[in-house]
PDB file of C-alpha atoms in Angstrom:
ATOM      1  CA  MET G   1       3.080  15.247  15.569  1.00  0.00           C
ATOM      2  CA  SER G   2       1.961  14.052  12.157  1.00  0.00           C
ATOM      3  CA  THR G   3       3.285  12.243   9.131  1.00  0.00           C
ATOM      4  CA  ARG G   4       2.334  11.970   5.487  1.00  0.00           C
ATOM      5  CA  GLY G   5       1.660   9.166   3.122  1.00  0.00           C
ATOM      6  CA  VAL G   6      -0.205   8.115   0.020  1.00  0.00           C
ATOM      7  CA  ILE G   7      -3.160   5.798  -0.465  1.00  0.00           C
ATOM      8  CA  TYR G   8      -3.100   4.039  -3.839  1.00  0.00           C
ATOM      9  CA  ILE G   9      -6.204   2.063  -4.684  1.00  0.00           C
ATOM     10  CA  HIS G  10      -4.900   0.277  -7.770  1.00  0.00           C
ATOM     11  CA  SER G  11      -8.113  -1.594  -8.548  1.00  0.00           C
ATOM     12  CA  SER G  12     -11.542  -1.725  -6.988  1.00  0.00           C
ATOM     13  CA  PRO G  13     -14.901  -2.839  -8.337  1.00  0.00           C
ATOM     14  CA  ALA G  14     -17.046   0.283  -8.887  1.00  0.00           C
ATOM     15  CA  ALA G  15     -19.643  -0.916  -6.364  1.00  0.00           C
ATOM     16  CA  VAL G  16     -16.989  -1.038  -3.617  1.00  0.00           C
ATOM     17  CA  CYS G  17     -15.616   2.499  -4.211  1.00  0.00           C
ATOM     18  CA  PRO G  18     -18.061   4.285  -1.852  1.00  0.00           C
ATOM     19  CA  HIS G  19     -17.250   1.734   0.872  1.00  0.00           C
ATOM     20  CA  VAL G  20     -13.515   2.392   0.421  1.00  0.00           C
ATOM     21  CA  GLU G  21     -14.096   6.141   0.834  1.00  0.00           C
ATOM     22  CA  TRP G  22     -16.216   5.532   3.925  1.00  0.00           C
ATOM     23  CA  ALA G  23     -13.537   3.294   5.487  1.00  0.00           C
ATOM     24  CA  ILE G  24     -10.784   5.855   4.846  1.00  0.00           C
ATOM     25  CA  GLY G  25     -12.948   8.625   6.279  1.00  0.00           C
ATOM     26  CA  ARG G  26     -13.681   6.564   9.376  1.00  0.00           C
ATOM     27  CA  VAL G  27      -9.961   5.961  10.030  1.00  0.00           C
ATOM     28  CA  LEU G  28      -9.105   9.633   9.471  1.00  0.00           C
ATOM     29  CA  GLY G  29     -12.101  10.851  11.466  1.00  0.00           C
ATOM     30  CA  VAL G  30     -13.626  12.850   8.617  1.00  0.00           C
ATOM     31  CA  SER G  31     -17.214  12.603   7.466  1.00  0.00           C
ATOM     32  CA  SER G  32     -16.645  12.718   3.727  1.00  0.00           C
ATOM     33  CA  VAL G  33     -13.806  11.467   1.563  1.00  0.00           C
ATOM     34  CA  LYS G  34     -13.907  11.732  -2.220  1.00  0.00           C
ATOM     35  CA  LEU G  35     -11.037  10.031  -3.998  1.00  0.00           C
ATOM     36  CA  GLY G  36     -11.730  11.089  -7.601  1.00  0.00           C
ATOM     37  CA  TRP G  37     -11.979   7.640  -9.149  1.00  0.00           C
ATOM     38  CA  SER G  38     -10.989   6.841 -12.733  1.00  0.00           C
ATOM     39  CA  ARG G  39     -11.021   3.677 -14.819  1.00  0.00           C
ATOM     40  CA  GLN G  40      -8.073   1.337 -14.341  1.00  0.00           C
ATOM     41  CA  PRO G  41      -6.651   0.788 -17.864  1.00  0.00           C
ATOM     42  CA  VAL G  42      -5.029  -2.529 -16.861  1.00  0.00           C
ATOM     43  CA  ASP G  43      -8.429  -3.865 -15.747  1.00  0.00           C
ATOM     44  CA  PRO G  44     -11.189  -1.677 -17.273  1.00  0.00           C
ATOM     45  CA  ASP G  45     -13.860  -3.341 -15.109  1.00  0.00           C
ATOM     46  CA  THR G  46     -12.294  -1.695 -12.048  1.00  0.00           C
ATOM     47  CA  MET G  47     -11.583   1.800 -10.769  1.00  0.00           C
ATOM     48  CA  ARG G  48      -8.406   3.386  -9.417  1.00  0.00           C
ATOM     49  CA  ALA G  49      -7.643   6.378  -7.182  1.00  0.00           C
ATOM     50  CA  GLU G  50      -4.777   7.830  -5.192  1.00  0.00           C
ATOM     51  CA  ARG G  51      -4.605  10.489  -2.519  1.00  0.00           C
ATOM     52  CA  SER G  52      -1.975  11.868  -0.236  1.00  0.00           C
ATOM     53  CA  TRP G  53      -2.833  11.933   3.453  1.00  0.00           C
ATOM     54  CA  MET G  54      -1.548  13.556   6.633  1.00  0.00           C
ATOM     55  CA  ALA G  55      -2.272  12.078  10.059  1.00  0.00           C
ATOM     56  CA  ALA G  56      -0.706  10.734  13.230  1.00  0.00           C
ATOM     57  CA  PRO G  57       2.147   8.242  12.835  1.00  0.00           C
ATOM     58  CA  GLY G  58       0.816   4.696  12.586  1.00  0.00           C
ATOM     59  CA  VAL G  59      -2.338   5.581  10.659  1.00  0.00           C
ATOM     60  CA  GLY G  60      -0.974   3.878   7.527  1.00  0.00           C
ATOM     61  CA  VAL G  61      -1.450   0.436   9.065  1.00  0.00           C
ATOM     62  CA  GLU G  62      -4.934   1.418  10.290  1.00  0.00           C
ATOM     63  CA  LEU G  63      -5.866   2.450   6.742  1.00  0.00           C
ATOM     64  CA  ALA G  64      -4.527  -0.841   5.358  1.00  0.00           C
ATOM     65  CA  SER G  65      -6.430  -2.837   7.960  1.00  0.00           C
ATOM     66  CA  ALA G  66      -9.669  -1.043   7.092  1.00  0.00           C
ATOM     67  CA  LEU G  67      -9.192  -1.554   3.344  1.00  0.00           C
ATOM     68  CA  ALA G  68      -8.232  -5.227   3.708  1.00  0.00           C
ATOM     69  CA  GLN G  69     -11.870  -5.874   4.664  1.00  0.00           C
ATOM     70  CA  TRP G  70     -12.493  -5.989   0.888  1.00  0.00           C
ATOM     71  CA  PRO G  71     -10.237  -8.831  -0.263  1.00  0.00           C
ATOM     72  CA  MET G  72     -10.802  -8.057  -3.961  1.00  0.00           C
ATOM     73  CA  LEU G  73      -8.926  -4.716  -3.706  1.00  0.00           C
ATOM     74  CA  ARG G  74      -5.420  -4.098  -4.959  1.00  0.00           C
ATOM     75  CA  PHE G  75      -3.980  -1.295  -2.878  1.00  0.00           C
ATOM     76  CA  GLU G  76      -0.838   0.199  -1.481  1.00  0.00           C
ATOM     77  CA  ILE G  77      -0.352   2.529   1.472  1.00  0.00           C
ATOM     78  CA  THR G  78       2.832   4.426   2.171  1.00  0.00           C
ATOM     79  CA  GLU G  79       3.688   6.284   5.353  1.00  0.00           C
ATOM     80  CA  GLN G  80       6.722   8.564   5.517  1.00  0.00           C
ATOM     81  CA  PRO G  81       9.222   8.202   8.366  1.00  0.00           C
ATOM     82  CA  SER G  82       8.564  10.444  11.358  1.00  0.00           C
ATOM     83  CA  THR G  83      10.372  11.201  14.586  1.00  0.00           C
ATOM     84  CA  GLY G  84      11.281   7.873  16.175  1.00  0.00           C
ATOM     85  CA  ARG G  85       9.503   5.780  13.514  1.00  0.00           C
ATOM     86  CA  ASP G  86      10.480   4.199  10.229  1.00  0.00           C
ATOM     87  CA  GLY G  87       8.223   4.732   7.282  1.00  0.00           C
ATOM     88  CA  GLU G  88       6.104   1.871   5.982  1.00  0.00           C
ATOM     89  CA  ARG G  89       4.896   0.419   2.723  1.00  0.00           C
ATOM     90  CA  ILE G  90       1.896  -1.855   2.878  1.00  0.00           C
ATOM     91  CA  MET G  91       0.681  -3.677  -0.229  1.00  0.00           C
ATOM     92  CA  HIS G  92      -2.419  -5.833  -0.650  1.00  0.00           C
ATOM     93  CA  LEU G  93      -3.313  -8.264  -3.431  1.00  0.00           C
ATOM     94  CA  PRO G  94      -6.497 -10.330  -3.722  1.00  0.00           C
ATOM     95  CA  ASP G  95      -4.715 -13.702  -3.858  1.00  0.00           C
ATOM     96  CA  ARG G  96      -1.791 -12.901  -1.551  1.00  0.00           C
ATOM     97  CA  GLY G  97      -3.135 -10.652   1.181  1.00  0.00           C
ATOM     98  CA  ILE G  98      -0.957  -8.058   2.920  1.00  0.00           C
ATOM     99  CA  TYR G  99       2.763  -7.422   2.655  1.00  0.00           C
ATOM    100  CA  ARG G 100       4.168  -4.897   5.143  1.00  0.00           C
ATOM    101  CA  ALA G 101       7.717  -3.545   5.338  1.00  0.00           C
ATOM    102  CA  ALA G 102       9.720  -0.700   6.791  1.00  0.00           C
ATOM    103  CA  MET G 103      10.474   2.040   4.267  1.00  0.00           C
ATOM    104  CA  SER G 104      13.366   4.493   4.140  1.00  0.00           C
ATOM    105  CA  ALA G 105      12.999   8.207   3.454  1.00  0.00           C
ATOM    106  CA  ASP G 106      13.668   7.584  -0.256  1.00  0.00           C
ATOM    107  CA  GLY G 107      10.932   4.920  -0.470  1.00  0.00           C
ATOM    108  CA  SER G 108      13.183   1.849  -0.428  1.00  0.00           C
ATOM    109  CA  ILE G 109      12.145  -1.287   1.454  1.00  0.00           C
ATOM    110  CA  MET G 110      14.340  -1.894   4.510  1.00  0.00           C
ATOM    111  CA  ILE G 111      14.910  -5.399   5.829  1.00  0.00           C
ATOM    112  CA  ALA G 112      15.950  -5.863   9.453  1.00  0.00           C
ATOM    113  CA  GLU G 113      19.355  -7.402  10.100  1.00  0.00           C
ATOM    114  CA  ASP G 114      17.891 -10.292  12.112  1.00  0.00           C
ATOM    115  CA  ARG G 115      15.654 -11.317   9.197  1.00  0.00           C
ATOM    116  CA  ILE G 116      18.635 -11.384   6.822  1.00  0.00           C
ATOM    117  CA  ARG G 117      20.714 -13.356   9.333  1.00  0.00           C
ATOM    118  CA  ALA G 118      17.876 -15.874   9.794  1.00  0.00           C
ATOM    119  CA  LEU G 119      17.566 -16.278   6.030  1.00  0.00           C
ATOM    120  CA  MET G 120      21.324 -16.806   5.679  1.00  0.00           C
ATOM    121  CA  ALA G 121      21.275 -19.391   8.473  1.00  0.00           C
ATOM    122  CA  THR G 122      18.512 -21.423   6.842  1.00  0.00           C
ATOM    123  CA  THR G 123      19.445 -21.311   3.139  1.00  0.00           C
ATOM    124  CA  THR G 124      21.754 -23.878   1.616  1.00  0.00           C
ATOM    125  CA  ASN G 125      22.459 -22.448  -1.836  1.00  0.00           C
ATOM    126  CA  GLY G 126      22.382 -19.274  -3.898  1.00  0.00           C
ATOM    127  CA  GLU G 127      18.966 -19.978  -5.414  1.00  0.00           C
ATOM    128  CA  SER G 128      17.258 -20.420  -2.050  1.00  0.00           C
ATOM    129  CA  LEU G 129      18.976 -17.249  -0.779  1.00  0.00           C
ATOM    130  CA  ARG G 130      17.734 -15.330  -3.818  1.00  0.00           C
ATOM    131  CA  SER G 131      14.223 -16.706  -3.383  1.00  0.00           C
ATOM    132  CA  GLY G 132      14.242 -15.798   0.318  1.00  0.00           C
ATOM    133  CA  LEU G 133      15.418 -12.243  -0.411  1.00  0.00           C
ATOM    134  CA  ASP G 134      12.693 -11.870  -3.044  1.00  0.00           C
ATOM    135  CA  GLN G 135      10.181 -12.938  -0.413  1.00  0.00           C
ATOM    136  CA  LEU G 136      11.542 -10.478   2.170  1.00  0.00           C
ATOM    137  CA  LEU G 137      11.388  -7.683  -0.429  1.00  0.00           C
ATOM    138  CA  GLY G 138       7.790  -8.501  -1.412  1.00  0.00           C
ATOM    139  CA  MET G 139       8.733  -9.104  -5.039  1.00  0.00           C
ATOM    140  CA  GLU G 140       5.516 -10.989  -5.858  1.00  0.00           C
ATOM    141  CA  TRP G 141       3.487  -7.973  -4.728  1.00  0.00           C
ATOM    142  CA  GLU G 142       5.814  -5.546  -6.524  1.00  0.00           C
ATOM    143  CA  GLN G 143       5.618  -7.456  -9.806  1.00  0.00           C
ATOM    144  CA  GLU G 144       1.847  -7.772  -9.778  1.00  0.00           C
ATOM    145  CA  LEU G 145       1.300  -4.111  -8.847  1.00  0.00           C
ATOM    146  CA  ALA G 146       3.806  -2.648 -11.349  1.00  0.00           C
ATOM    147  CA  PRO G 147       1.413  -2.425 -14.342  1.00  0.00           C
ATOM    148  CA  TYR G 148      -1.334  -0.972 -12.127  1.00  0.00           C
ATOM    149  CA  ARG G 149       1.023   1.698 -10.760  1.00  0.00           C
ATOM    150  CA  ASN G 150       2.247   2.771 -14.170  1.00  0.00           C
ATOM    151  CA  SER G 151      -1.259   3.236 -15.532  1.00  0.00           C
ATOM    152  CA  GLY G 152      -2.060   6.218 -13.312  1.00  0.00           C
ATOM    153  CA  ARG G 153       0.943   8.513 -13.546  1.00  0.00           C
ATOM    154  CA  SER G 154      -1.072  11.617 -14.504  1.00  0.00           C
ATOM    155  CA  GLN G 155      -3.599  11.610 -11.647  1.00  0.00           C
ATOM    156  CA  GLU G 156      -4.498  14.845  -9.864  1.00  0.00           C
ATOM    157  CA  GLN G 157      -3.079  15.241  -6.381  1.00  0.00           C
ATOM    158  CA  SER G 158      -4.946  16.485  -3.312  1.00  0.00           C
ATOM    159  CA  TRP G 159      -4.581  15.862   0.426  1.00  0.00           C
ATOM    160  CA  LEU G 160      -6.679  14.072   3.027  1.00  0.00           C
ATOM    161  CA  ALA G 161      -6.029  15.071   6.625  1.00  0.00           C
ATOM    162  CA  GLN G 162      -6.910  13.403   9.906  1.00  0.00           C
ATOM    163  CA  VAL G 163      -9.180  15.311  12.249  1.00  0.00           C
ATOM    164  CA  SER G 164      -7.475  15.899  15.581  1.00  0.00           C
TER     165      SER G 164
END
C-alpha cells in the first residue's frame, strides 16, 4: 500500500540544498534525489523546489523530521489520505518550528472534535476563541508561507518514489 504527497521546500540556503536532497533520498531509500532548484523570488538569497512523492503511508512525517534538522528551512510536506489514515500537512518555519495537522482529501486542515471542545471549555470570549482557532489551524504558518507558495506556481512536476 502506498500514498502520495508533495514536498515543498519554500526557501533553503543554496549550500544546504544538497543536504536536503540527501535527507529526502535517505528517507525514501533512493541513492540520488535531484529536486530541480530555482531561485526563490520572495527571498532571492535562497532556493526553492517542489516534488511529488509516492511511498508508504506515514513517510510524510519522516520526511518532515529529516528536513527539520536544518532549522533555517521553510518547507511544507503533504501526504494524501490512504486506507485507514487521514492525510497530513506539515509546515516548518525557522522561528516557529513544526506545525502538523490532519488533512482531508481536498487539502483542508481537519481539527479533532476534542481539541475544539477543549478550546471552547477554556475560552471566555469571542476574541480568545478566534485566537485559539487560528492557532489550531496553523494560521501563523499559513500567513508566512503564502508569499513563498505563490512564487512558484509554474514549477515542473516530477515524482519521487520510495524503494520497497
